[in-house]
Short mmCIF file of C-alpha atoms in Angstrom, two decimals:
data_model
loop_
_atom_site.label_atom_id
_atom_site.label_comp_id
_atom_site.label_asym_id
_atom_site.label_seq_id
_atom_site.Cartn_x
_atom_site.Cartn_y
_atom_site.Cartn_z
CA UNK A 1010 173.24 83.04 37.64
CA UNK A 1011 171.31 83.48 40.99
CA UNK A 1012 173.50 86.15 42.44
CA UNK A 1013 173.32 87.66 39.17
CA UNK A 1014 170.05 87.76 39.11
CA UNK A 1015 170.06 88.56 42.98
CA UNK A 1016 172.34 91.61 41.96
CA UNK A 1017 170.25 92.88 39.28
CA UNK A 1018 167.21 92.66 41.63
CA UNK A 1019 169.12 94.98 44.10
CA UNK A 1020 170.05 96.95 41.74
CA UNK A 1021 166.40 98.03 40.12
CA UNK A 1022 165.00 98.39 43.99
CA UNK A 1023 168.10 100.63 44.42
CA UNK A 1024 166.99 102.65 41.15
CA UNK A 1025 163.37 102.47 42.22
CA UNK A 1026 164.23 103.37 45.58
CA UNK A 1027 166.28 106.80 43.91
CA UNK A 1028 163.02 107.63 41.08
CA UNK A 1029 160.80 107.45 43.97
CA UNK A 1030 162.81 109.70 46.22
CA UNK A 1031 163.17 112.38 43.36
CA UNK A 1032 159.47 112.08 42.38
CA UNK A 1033 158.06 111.89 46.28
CA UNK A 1034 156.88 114.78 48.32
CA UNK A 1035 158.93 113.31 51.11
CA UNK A 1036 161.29 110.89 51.66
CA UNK A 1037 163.87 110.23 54.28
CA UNK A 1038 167.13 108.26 54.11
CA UNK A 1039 169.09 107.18 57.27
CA UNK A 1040 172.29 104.96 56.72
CA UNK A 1041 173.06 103.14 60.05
CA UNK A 1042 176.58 101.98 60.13
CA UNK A 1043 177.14 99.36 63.08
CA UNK A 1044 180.08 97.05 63.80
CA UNK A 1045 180.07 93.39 61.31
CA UNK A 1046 177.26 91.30 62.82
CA UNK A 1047 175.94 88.33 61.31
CA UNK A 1048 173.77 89.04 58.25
CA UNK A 1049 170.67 86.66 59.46
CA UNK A 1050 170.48 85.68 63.25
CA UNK A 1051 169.25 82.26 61.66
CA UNK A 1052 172.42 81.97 59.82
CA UNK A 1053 174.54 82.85 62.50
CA UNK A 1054 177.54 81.14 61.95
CA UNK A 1055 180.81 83.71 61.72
CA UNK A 1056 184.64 83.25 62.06
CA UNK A 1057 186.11 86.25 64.35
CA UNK A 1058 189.73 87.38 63.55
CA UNK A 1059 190.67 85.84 67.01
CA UNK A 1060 189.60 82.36 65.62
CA UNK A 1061 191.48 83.33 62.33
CA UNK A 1062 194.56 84.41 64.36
CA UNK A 1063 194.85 81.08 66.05
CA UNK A 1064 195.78 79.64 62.04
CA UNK A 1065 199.22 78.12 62.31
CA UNK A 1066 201.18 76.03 60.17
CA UNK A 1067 202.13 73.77 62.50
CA UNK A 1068 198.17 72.94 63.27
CA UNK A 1069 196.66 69.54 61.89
CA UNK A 1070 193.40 69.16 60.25
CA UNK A 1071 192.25 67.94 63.68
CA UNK A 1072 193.35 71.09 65.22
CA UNK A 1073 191.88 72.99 62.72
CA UNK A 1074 188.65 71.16 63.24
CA UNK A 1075 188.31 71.39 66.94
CA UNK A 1076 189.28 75.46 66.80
CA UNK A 1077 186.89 76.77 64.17
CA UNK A 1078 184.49 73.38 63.21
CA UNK A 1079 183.06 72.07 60.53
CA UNK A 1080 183.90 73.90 57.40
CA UNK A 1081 180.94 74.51 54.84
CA UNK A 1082 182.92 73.03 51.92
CA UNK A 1083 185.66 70.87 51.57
CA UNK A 1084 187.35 69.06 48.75
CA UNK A 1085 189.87 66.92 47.15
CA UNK A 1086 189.71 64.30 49.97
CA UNK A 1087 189.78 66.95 52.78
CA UNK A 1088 192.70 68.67 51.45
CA UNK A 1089 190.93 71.76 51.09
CA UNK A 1090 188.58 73.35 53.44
CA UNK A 1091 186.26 76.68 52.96
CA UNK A 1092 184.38 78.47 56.17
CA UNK A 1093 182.24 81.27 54.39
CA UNK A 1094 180.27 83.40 56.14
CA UNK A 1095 177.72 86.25 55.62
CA UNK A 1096 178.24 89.82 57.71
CA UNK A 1097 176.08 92.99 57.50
CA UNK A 1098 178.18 96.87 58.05
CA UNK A 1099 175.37 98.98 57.24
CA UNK A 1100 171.45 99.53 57.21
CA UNK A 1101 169.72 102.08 55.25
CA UNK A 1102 166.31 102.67 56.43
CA UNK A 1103 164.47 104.47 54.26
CA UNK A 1104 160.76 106.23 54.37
CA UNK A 1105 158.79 107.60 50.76
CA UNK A 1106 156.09 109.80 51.56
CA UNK A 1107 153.67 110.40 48.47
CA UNK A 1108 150.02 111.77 49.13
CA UNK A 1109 147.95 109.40 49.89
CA UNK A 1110 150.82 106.80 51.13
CA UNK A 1111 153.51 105.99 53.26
CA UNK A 1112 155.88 103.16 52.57
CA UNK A 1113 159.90 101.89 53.61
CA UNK A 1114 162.41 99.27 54.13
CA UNK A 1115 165.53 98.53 54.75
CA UNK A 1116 168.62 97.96 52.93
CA UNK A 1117 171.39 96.04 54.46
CA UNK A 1118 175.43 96.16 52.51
CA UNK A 1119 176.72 92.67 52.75
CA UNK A 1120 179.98 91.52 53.22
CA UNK A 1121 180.82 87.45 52.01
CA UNK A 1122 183.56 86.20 53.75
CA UNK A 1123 185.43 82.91 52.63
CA UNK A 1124 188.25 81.73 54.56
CA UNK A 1125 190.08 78.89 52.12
CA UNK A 1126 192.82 76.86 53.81
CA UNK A 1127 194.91 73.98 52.46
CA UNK A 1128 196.47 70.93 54.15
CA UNK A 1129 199.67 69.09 53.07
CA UNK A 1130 199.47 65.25 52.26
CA UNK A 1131 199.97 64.51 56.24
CA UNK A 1132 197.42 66.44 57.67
CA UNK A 1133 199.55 69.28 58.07
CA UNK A 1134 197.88 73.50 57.51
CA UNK A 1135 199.96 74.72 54.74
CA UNK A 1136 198.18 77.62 53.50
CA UNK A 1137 195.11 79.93 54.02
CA UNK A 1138 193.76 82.77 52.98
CA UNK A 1139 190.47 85.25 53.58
CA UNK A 1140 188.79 86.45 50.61
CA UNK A 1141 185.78 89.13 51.38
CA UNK A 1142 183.45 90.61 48.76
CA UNK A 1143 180.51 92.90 48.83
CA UNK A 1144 176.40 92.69 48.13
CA UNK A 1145 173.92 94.24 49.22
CA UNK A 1146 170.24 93.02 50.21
CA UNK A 1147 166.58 94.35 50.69
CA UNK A 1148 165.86 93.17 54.26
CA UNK A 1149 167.08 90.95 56.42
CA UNK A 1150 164.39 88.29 53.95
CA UNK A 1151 166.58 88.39 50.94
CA UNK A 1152 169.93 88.12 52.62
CA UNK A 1153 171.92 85.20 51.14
CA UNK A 1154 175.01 83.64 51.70
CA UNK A 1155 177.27 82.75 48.44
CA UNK A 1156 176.62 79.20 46.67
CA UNK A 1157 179.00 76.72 46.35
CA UNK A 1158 179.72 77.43 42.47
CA UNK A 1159 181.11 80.96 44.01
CA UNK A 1160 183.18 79.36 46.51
CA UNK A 1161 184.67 76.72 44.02
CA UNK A 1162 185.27 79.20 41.49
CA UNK A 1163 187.33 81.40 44.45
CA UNK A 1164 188.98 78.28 45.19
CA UNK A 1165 190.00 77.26 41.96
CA UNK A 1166 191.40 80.98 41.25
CA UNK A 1167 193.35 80.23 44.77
CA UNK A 1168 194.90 76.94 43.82
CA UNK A 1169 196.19 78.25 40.43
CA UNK A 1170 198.27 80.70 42.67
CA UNK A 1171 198.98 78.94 45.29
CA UNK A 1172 202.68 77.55 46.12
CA UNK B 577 149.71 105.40 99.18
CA UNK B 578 149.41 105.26 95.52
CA UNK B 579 152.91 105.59 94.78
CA UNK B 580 153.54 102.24 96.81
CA UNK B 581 150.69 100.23 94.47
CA UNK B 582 152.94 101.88 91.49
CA UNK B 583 156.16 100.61 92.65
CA UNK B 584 154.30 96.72 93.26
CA UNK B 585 153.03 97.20 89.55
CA UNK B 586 156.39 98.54 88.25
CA UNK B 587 158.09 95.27 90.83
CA UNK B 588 155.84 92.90 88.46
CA UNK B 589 156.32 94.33 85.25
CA UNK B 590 160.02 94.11 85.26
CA UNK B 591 159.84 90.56 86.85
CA UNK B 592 157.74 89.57 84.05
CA UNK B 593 160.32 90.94 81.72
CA UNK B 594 163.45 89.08 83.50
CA UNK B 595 160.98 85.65 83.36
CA UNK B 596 163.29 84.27 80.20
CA UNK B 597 165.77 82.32 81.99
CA UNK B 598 169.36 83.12 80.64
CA UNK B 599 171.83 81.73 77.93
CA UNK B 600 173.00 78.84 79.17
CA UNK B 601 177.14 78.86 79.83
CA UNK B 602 179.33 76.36 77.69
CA UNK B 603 180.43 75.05 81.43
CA UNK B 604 176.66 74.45 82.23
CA UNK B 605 175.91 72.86 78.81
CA UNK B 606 179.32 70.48 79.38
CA UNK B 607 177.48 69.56 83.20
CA UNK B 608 174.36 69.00 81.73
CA UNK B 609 173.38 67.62 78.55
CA UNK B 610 176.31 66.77 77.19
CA UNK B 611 177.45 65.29 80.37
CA UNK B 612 177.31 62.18 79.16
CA UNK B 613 180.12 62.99 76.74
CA UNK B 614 183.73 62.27 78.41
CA UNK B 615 186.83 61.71 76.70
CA UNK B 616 188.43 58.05 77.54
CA UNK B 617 185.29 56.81 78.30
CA UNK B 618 182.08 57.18 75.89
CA UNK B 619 181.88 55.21 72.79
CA UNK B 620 180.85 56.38 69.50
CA UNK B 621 177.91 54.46 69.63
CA UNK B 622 176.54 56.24 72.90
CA UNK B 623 177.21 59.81 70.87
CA UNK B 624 175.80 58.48 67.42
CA UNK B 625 172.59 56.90 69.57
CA UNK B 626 172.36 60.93 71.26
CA UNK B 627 173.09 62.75 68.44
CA UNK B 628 171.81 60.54 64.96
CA UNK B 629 173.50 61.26 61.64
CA UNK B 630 176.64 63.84 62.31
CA UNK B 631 176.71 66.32 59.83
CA UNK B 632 180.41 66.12 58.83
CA UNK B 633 182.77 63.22 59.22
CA UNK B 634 186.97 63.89 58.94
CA UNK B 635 190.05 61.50 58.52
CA UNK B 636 187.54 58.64 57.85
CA UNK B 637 184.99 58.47 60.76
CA UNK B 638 187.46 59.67 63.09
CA UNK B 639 186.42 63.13 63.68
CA UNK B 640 182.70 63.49 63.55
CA UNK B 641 180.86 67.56 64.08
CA UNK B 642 177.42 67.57 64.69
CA UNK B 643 175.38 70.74 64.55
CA UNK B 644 173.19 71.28 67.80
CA UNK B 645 170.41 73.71 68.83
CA UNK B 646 170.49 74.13 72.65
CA UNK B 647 167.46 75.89 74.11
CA UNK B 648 168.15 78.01 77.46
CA UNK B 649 166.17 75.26 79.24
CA UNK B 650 169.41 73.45 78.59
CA UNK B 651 167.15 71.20 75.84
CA UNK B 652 169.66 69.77 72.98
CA UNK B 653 167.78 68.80 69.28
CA UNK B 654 170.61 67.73 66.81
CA UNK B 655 170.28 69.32 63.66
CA UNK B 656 169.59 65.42 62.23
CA UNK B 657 166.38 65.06 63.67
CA UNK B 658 165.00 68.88 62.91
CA UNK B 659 164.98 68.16 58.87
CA UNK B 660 162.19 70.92 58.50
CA UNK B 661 164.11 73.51 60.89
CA UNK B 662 167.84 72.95 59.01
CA UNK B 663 168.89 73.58 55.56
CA UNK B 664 171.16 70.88 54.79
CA UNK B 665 171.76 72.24 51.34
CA UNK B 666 174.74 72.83 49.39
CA UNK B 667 175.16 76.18 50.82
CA UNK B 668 176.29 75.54 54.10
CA UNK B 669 173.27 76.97 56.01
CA UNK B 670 173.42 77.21 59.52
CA UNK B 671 170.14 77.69 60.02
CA UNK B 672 168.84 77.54 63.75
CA UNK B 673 171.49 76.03 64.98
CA UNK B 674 173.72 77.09 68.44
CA UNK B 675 176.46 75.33 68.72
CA UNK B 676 178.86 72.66 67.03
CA UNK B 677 180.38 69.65 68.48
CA UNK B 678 183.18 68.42 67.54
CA UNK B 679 184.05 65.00 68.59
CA UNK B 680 187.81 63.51 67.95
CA UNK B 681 187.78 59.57 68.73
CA UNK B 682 190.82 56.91 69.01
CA UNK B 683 191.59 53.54 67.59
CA UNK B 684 188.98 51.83 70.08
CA UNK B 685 186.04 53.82 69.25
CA UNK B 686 186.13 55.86 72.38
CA UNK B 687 185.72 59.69 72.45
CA UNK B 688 189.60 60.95 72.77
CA UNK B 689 189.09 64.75 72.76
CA UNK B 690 185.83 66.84 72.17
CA UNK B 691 184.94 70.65 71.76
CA UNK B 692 181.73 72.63 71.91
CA UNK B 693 182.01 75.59 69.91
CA UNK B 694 178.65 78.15 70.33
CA UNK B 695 178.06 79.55 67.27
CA UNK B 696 175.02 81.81 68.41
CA UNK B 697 173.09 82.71 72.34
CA UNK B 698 170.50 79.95 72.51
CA UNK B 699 166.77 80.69 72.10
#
């Protein structure tokens, strides 16, 4: 409900953002496009594909844990563990100019990563998978990473396909 | 004459700006405040009396990770004791912090393996 809400809310700025540049005397849009960097620099926490790559299935949940750390989730007695992470691609900094006014901000794309993993009954990695999806937020303020509920619902999906 | 007073203004300027001392190295961090963590010899009551309340506990109690912020003075706050700083919600916020230990310990309550992963520069 939040990140519909969340979406919505991105979505009428966007459409704001578009009447305003039709109706404005001036107004200037600059997409930056960098490489992934963490969304927040509070929230800092990100998984590089070199961590990722070190996955075996010979690793133990102890392995696991010492190579990438705490996961943010985990479930069914530690059987299943989920690292999700927030990274921003893009910034579109934009300037209206009416008479009378100036005004701007910043639009970041999101991407959520979730990295889902599953150990056997001894400990064992038997499975994992990275899932990615894409947002977008006004500001580096309103980014947010994906709620549990999201997560569980991903994992749930993953389980039903799982071997 | 004047270009020399320039070049002593433009000297302190761009001492001023190099007066943050840098990140601290994961070697320098392991030699200094977490010195006191060696595998085979400190218990897990010396790292629960350092660190408080870990944030996530694996295989029973056997693997504990607790979520630091390390300052570039080389200052360690566990995330336990900086309630109004963290978000220990159910989103998995990392909020402020720098790195995560991970602490692995054997039969006899003694620290068997640890790791220090940095999750972001320090402050």
């Amino acid at each position: 409900m939040g990140s519909m809400l969340h979406n919505f809310r991105v979505a009428l700025s966007l459409t704001a953002i578009a009447s305003l540049a039709l109706c404005c005397s001036g107004c200037l849009v600059v997409p930056i496009g960098h490489k992934e960097t963490p969304a927040s620099p509070n929230d800092a926490r990100a998984l590089t594909p070199q961590m990722i790559a070190t996955l075996n299935p010979a690793m133990s949940r102890e392995e696991v844990l010492l190579q990438l750390g705490e996961p943010d989730f985990w479930w069914d007695g530690q059987r299943v563990f989920a690292y999700q992470w927030t990274m921003s691609t893009l910034d579109v900094i934009w300037v209206a100019v009416s008479p009378g006014s100036i005004f701007g901000g910043d639009i970041r794309a999101l991407k959520f990563h979730t990295l889902l993993m599953e150990f056997d009954a001894n400990g064992q990695l038997k499975r994992w998978e990275q899932f990615a999806s894409n947002s977008a937020a006004l500001g580096e303020a309103d980014v947010i990473s994906p709620r549990k509920s999201s997560v569980l619902a991903l994992k749930s999906r993953w389980r039903s396909t799982g071997g | 004459m004047n270009h020399k007073l320039l070049l002593i203004v433009l000297g302190c300027v761009l001492c001023g700006c190099d007066a943050q001392p840098q990140a601290p190295t994961r070697d320098q961090i392991e030699k200094g405040p977490l010195s006191f963590v060696q595998d085979g010899t400190t218990t897990r009551e010396d790292v629960l009396l350092r660190f408080g309340t870990p944030t996530g506990q694996f295989e029973g109690d056997r693997i504990l990770t607790f979520r630091l912020a390390i300052s570039r003075a080389l200052e360690v706050t566990p995330a336990s004791r900086v309630a109004l700083t963290y978000r220990h919600d159910d989103q998995g916020v990392w909020n402020g912090t720098t790195h995560e230990l991970v602490v692995v310990f054997d039969g006899k309550n003694v620290v068997q393996k640890h790791r220090l992963i940095q999750i972001q520069d320090p402050r």
